[in-house]
Tab-separated table of C-alpha atoms in Angstrom:
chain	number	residue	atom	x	y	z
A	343	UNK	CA	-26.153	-3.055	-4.370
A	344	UNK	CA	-23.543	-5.118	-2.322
A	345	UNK	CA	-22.304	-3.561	0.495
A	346	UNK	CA	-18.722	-4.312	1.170
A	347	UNK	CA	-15.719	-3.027	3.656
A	348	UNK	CA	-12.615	-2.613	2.409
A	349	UNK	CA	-10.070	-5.342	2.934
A	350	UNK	CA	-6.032	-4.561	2.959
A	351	UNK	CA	-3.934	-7.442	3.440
A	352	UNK	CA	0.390	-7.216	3.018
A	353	UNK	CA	0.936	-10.294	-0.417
A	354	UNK	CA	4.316	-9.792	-1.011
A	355	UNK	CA	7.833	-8.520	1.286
A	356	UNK	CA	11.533	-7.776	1.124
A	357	UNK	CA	13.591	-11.351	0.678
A	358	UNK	CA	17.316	-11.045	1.849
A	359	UNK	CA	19.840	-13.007	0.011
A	360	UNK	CA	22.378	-13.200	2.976
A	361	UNK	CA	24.896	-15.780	1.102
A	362	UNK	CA	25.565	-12.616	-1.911
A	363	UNK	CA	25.219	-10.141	1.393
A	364	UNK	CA	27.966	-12.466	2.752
A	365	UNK	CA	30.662	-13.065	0.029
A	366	UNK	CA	30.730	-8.718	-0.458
A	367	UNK	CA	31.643	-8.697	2.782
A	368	UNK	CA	34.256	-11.140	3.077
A	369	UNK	CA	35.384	-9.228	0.169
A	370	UNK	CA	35.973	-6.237	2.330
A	371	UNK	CA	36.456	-7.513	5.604
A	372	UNK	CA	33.327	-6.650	7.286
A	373	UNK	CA	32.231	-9.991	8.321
A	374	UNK	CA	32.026	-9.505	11.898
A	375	UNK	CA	28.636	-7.563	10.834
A	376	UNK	CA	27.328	-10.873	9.289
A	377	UNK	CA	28.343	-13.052	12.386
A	378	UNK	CA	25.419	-10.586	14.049
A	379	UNK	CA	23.614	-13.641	13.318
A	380	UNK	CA	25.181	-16.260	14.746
A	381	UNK	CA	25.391	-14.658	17.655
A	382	UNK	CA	21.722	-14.347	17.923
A	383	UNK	CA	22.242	-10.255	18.279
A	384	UNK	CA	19.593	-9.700	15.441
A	385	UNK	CA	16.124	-11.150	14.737
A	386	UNK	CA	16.631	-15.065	13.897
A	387	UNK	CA	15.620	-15.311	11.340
A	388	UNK	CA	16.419	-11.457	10.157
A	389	UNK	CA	13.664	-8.946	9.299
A	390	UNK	CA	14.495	-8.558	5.921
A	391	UNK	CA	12.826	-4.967	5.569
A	392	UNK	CA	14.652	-3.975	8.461
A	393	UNK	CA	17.925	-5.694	7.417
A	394	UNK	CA	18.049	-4.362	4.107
A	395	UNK	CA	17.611	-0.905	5.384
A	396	UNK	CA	20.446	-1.642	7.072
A	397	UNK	CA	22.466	-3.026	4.845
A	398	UNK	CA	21.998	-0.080	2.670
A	399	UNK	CA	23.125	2.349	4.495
A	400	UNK	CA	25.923	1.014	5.918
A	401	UNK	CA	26.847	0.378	2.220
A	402	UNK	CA	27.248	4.115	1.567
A	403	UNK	CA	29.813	5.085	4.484
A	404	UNK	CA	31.273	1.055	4.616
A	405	UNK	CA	30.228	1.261	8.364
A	406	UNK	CA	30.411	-2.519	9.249
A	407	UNK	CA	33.096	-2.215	12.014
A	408	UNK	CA	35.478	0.107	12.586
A	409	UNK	CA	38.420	0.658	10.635
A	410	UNK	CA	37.160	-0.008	7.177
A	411	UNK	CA	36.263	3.193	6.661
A	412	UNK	CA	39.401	5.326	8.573
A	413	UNK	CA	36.929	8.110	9.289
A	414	UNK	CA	34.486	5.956	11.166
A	415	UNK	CA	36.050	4.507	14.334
A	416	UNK	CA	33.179	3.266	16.085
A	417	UNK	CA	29.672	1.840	14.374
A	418	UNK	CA	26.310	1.145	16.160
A	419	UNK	CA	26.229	-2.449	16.331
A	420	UNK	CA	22.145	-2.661	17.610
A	421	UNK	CA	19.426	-2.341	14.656
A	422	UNK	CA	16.707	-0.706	16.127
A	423	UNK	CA	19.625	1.835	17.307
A	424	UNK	CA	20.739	2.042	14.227
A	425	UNK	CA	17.372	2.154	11.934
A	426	UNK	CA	16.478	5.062	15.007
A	427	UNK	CA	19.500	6.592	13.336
A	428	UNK	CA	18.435	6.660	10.245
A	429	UNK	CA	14.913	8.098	10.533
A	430	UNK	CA	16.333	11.349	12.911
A	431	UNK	CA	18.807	11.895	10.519
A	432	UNK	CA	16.374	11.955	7.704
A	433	UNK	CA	18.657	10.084	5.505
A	434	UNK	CA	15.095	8.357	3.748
A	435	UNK	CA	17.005	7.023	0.588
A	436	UNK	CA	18.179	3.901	1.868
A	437	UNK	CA	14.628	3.339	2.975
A	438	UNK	CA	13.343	3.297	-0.559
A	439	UNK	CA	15.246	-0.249	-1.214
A	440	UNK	CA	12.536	-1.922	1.059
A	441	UNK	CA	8.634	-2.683	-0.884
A	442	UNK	CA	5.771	-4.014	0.326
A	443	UNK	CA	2.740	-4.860	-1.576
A	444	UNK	CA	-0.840	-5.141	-0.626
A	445	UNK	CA	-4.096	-6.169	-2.049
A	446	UNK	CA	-6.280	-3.521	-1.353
A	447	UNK	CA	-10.106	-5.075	-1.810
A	448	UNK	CA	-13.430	-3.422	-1.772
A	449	UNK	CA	-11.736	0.277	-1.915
A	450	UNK	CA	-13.883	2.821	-4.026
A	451	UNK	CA	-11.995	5.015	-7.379
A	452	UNK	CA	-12.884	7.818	-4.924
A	453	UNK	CA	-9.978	6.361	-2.614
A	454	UNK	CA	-7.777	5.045	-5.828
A	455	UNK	CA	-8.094	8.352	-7.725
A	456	UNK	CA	-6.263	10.229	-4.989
A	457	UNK	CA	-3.932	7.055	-4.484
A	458	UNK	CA	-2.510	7.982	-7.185
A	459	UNK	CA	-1.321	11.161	-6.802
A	460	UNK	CA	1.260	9.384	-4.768
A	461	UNK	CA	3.182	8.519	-7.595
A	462	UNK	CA	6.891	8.170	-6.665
A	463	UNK	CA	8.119	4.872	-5.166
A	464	UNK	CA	4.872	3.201	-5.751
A	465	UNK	CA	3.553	0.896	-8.578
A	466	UNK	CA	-0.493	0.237	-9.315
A	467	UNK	CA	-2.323	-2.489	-10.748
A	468	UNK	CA	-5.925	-1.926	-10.809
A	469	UNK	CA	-9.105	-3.703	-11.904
A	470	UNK	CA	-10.256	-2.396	-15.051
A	471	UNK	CA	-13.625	-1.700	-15.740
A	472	UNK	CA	-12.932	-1.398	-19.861
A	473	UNK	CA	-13.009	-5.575	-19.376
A	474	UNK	CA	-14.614	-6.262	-16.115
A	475	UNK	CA	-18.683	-5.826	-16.928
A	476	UNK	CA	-20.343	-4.725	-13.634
A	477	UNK	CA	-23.257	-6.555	-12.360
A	478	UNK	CA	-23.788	-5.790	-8.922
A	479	UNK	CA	-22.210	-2.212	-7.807
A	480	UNK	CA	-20.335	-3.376	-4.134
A	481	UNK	CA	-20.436	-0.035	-1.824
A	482	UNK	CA	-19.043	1.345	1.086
A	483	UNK	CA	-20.823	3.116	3.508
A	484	UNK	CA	-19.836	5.111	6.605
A	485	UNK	CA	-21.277	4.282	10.079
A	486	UNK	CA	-22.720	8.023	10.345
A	487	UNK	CA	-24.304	6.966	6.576
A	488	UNK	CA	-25.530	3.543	7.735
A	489	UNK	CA	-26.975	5.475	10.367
A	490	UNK	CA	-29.432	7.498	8.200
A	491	UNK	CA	-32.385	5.350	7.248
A	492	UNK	CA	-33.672	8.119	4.429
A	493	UNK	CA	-30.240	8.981	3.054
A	494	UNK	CA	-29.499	4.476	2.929
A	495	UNK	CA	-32.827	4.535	1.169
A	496	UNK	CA	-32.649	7.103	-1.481
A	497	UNK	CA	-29.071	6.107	-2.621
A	498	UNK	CA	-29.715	2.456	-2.338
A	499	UNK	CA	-32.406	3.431	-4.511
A	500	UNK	CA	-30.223	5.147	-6.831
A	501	UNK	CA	-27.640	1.971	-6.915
A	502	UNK	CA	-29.924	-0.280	-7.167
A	503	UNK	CA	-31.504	1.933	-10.992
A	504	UNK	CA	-27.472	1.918	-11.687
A	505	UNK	CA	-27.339	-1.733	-11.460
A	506	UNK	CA	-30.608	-2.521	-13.279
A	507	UNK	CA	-29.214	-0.251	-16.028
A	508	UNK	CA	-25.555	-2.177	-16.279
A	509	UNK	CA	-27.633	-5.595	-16.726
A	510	UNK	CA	-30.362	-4.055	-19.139
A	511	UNK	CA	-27.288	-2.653	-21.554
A	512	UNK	CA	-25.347	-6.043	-21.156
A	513	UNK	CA	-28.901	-7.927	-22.786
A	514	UNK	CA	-29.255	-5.045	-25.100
A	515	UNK	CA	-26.056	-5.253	-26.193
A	516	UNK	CA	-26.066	-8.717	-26.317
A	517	UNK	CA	-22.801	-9.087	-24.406
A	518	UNK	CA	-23.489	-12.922	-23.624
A	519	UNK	CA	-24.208	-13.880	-27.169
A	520	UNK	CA	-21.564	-16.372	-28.830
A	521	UNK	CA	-21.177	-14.417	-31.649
A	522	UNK	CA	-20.189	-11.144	-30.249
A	523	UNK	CA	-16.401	-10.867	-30.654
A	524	UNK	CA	-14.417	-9.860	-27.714
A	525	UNK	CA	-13.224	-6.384	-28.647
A	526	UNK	CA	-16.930	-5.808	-29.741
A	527	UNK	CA	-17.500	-6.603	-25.723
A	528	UNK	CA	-14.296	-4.392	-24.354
A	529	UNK	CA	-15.831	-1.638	-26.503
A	530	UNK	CA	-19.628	-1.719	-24.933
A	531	UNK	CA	-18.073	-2.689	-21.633
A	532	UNK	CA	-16.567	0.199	-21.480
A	533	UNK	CA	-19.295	2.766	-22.311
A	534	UNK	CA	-21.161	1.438	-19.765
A	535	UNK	CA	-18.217	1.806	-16.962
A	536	UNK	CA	-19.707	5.471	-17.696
A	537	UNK	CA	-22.794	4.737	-15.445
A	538	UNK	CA	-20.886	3.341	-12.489
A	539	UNK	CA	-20.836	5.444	-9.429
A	540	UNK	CA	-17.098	6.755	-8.237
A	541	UNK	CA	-17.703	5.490	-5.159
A	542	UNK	CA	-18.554	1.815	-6.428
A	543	UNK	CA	-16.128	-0.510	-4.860
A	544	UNK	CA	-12.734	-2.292	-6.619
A	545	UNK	CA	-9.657	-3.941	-5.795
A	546	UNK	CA	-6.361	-3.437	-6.497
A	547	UNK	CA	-2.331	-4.756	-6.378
A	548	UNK	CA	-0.749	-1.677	-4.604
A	549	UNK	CA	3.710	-1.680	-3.789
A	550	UNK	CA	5.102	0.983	-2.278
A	551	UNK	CA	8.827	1.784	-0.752
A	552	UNK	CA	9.414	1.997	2.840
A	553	UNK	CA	9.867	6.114	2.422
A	554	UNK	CA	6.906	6.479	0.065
A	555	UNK	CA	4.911	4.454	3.036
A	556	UNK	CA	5.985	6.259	5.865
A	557	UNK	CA	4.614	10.231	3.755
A	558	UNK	CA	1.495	8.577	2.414
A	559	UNK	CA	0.307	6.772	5.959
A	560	UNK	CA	0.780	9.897	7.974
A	561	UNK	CA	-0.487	12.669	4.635
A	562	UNK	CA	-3.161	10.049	4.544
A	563	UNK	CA	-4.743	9.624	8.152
A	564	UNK	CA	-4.508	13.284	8.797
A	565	UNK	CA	-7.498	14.674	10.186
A	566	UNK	CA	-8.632	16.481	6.654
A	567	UNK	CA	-8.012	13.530	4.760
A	568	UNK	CA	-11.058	12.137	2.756
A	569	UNK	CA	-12.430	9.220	5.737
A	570	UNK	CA	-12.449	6.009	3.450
A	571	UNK	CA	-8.443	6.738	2.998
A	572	UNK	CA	-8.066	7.680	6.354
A	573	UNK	CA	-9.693	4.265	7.166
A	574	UNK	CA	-7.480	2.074	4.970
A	575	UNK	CA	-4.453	3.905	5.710
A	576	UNK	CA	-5.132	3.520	9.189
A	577	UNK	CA	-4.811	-0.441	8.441
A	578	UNK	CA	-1.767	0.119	6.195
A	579	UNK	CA	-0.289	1.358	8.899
A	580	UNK	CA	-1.126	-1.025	11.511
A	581	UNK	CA	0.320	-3.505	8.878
A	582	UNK	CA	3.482	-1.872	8.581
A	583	UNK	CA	4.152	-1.376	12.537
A	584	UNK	CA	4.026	-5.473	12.848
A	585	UNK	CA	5.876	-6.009	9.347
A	586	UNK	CA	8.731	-3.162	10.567
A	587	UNK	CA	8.401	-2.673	13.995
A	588	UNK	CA	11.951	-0.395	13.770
A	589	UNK	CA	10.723	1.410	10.546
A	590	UNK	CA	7.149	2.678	12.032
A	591	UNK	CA	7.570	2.104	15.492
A	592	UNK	CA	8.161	6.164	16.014
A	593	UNK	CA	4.485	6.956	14.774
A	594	UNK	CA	2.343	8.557	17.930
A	595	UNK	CA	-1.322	7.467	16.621
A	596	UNK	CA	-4.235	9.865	17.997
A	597	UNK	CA	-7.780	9.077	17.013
A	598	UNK	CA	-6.724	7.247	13.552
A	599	UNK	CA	-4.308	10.011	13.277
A	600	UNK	CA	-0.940	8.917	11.964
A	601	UNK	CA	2.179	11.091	12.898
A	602	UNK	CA	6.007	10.353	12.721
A	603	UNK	CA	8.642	11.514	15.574
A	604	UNK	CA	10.852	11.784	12.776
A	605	UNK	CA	8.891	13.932	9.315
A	606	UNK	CA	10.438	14.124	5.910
A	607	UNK	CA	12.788	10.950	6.349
């Protein structure tokens, strides 16, 4: 047994293409939005989350400035006023154009089997354990657990009978032999998977829209929530407030609890 912590770090982000942003809007005329930048108005350089939010929902009423749109004669022209706009009125599509994906380490199939059930706006890549023989079962443990001394040594115990059991099939099944074809391996290696614990620790490649982000962190740190979840979520969201600042800054966070000013975006 290995005992691990999970680990959730932010790999990948929104990337603006502001030249293509540009030439639509010298196509329509809106280019005094664009020359935000140059007057040092917005972030420099832009948050491209942020800005794409933006960007998209300006795009469905063409509210750049006034007068390209003759039912809009005056626009915000500040994007945390703006994005604050957004979230009261609930108008949560244009937040689904913004992803973020993290590397989510040392979680348990306890925490990624109720991941997901948070299908929409997300995408999952996940270690499998049909190719990836186990050899040491990395756990996570609760302080109130860790604080137990008969309950850490009866299921490290147990772990420890699991592990000696993965490495006593991968000899009897002569995994390591040179002569044992691969799918001959995928096939053993994934009867035994069938002796791993749910709660033995994996890592997976997790994206998710701005929207789908804001429902999971706050469904997900609520007080009934399972407590390795709440834990990671708790980090996801912590992640997000620096990454977005104007697209989670509204969350009031109470004792790992999560919740929006603004629910249902």
């Amino acid at each position: 047994m290995k005992l691990v912590e999970p680990e959730i770090t932010v790999i990948a982000r929104p990337s603006l293409d502001l030249r293509e942003v540009a030439a639509y809007l010298r196509e329509i005329g809106g280019e005094q939005w664009l020359a935000r930048f140059d007057r040092g108005t917005l972030d420099d350089p832009p948050n491209d989350a942020e800005t794409l939010a933006e960007i998209a929902g300006r795009m469905c009423y063409r509210s750049w400035e006034p007068g390209l749109n003759p039912n809009v004669t005056r626009v915000r022209t500040d994007q945390a006023a703006y994005l604050r706009n957004v979230l009261s009125s609930a108008h949560g599509s244009v937040l689904e154009h913004a992803n973020f994906t993290f590397l989510l380490k040392n979680v348990s199939r306890v925490l990624t089997h109720e991941l997901v059930r948070h299908r929409a706006g997300t995408a999952v890549s996940q270690e499998s354990l049909r190719f990836l023989r186990l050899e040491e079962l990395p756990f996570w443990f609760p302080d109130w657990a860790k604080d137990d001394p008969e309950l850490m040594e009866r299921t490290g115990k147990a772990l420890q009978d699991l592990e000696e059991l993965q490495l006593w099939m991968a000899r009897h099944f002569g995994l390591d032999r040179e002569d044992v074809p691969f799918a001959e391996k995928k096939h053993r290696t994934s009867f035994m998977r069938r002796f791993a614990p749910e709660g033995v620790g994996t890592s997976l490649v997790w994206t998710a829209n701005v929207r789908t982000l804001r429902h999971v962190i706050e469904s997900r740190t609520a007080p009934e929530a399972e407590e390795e979840i709440r834990l990671v979520f708790h980090r996801v969201g912590e992640l997000m407030r620096a990454e977005a600042p104007a697209l989670f800054g509204d969350y009031e966070v109470t004792d790992g609890s999560w919740t929006p000013a603004w629910r249902k975006v």
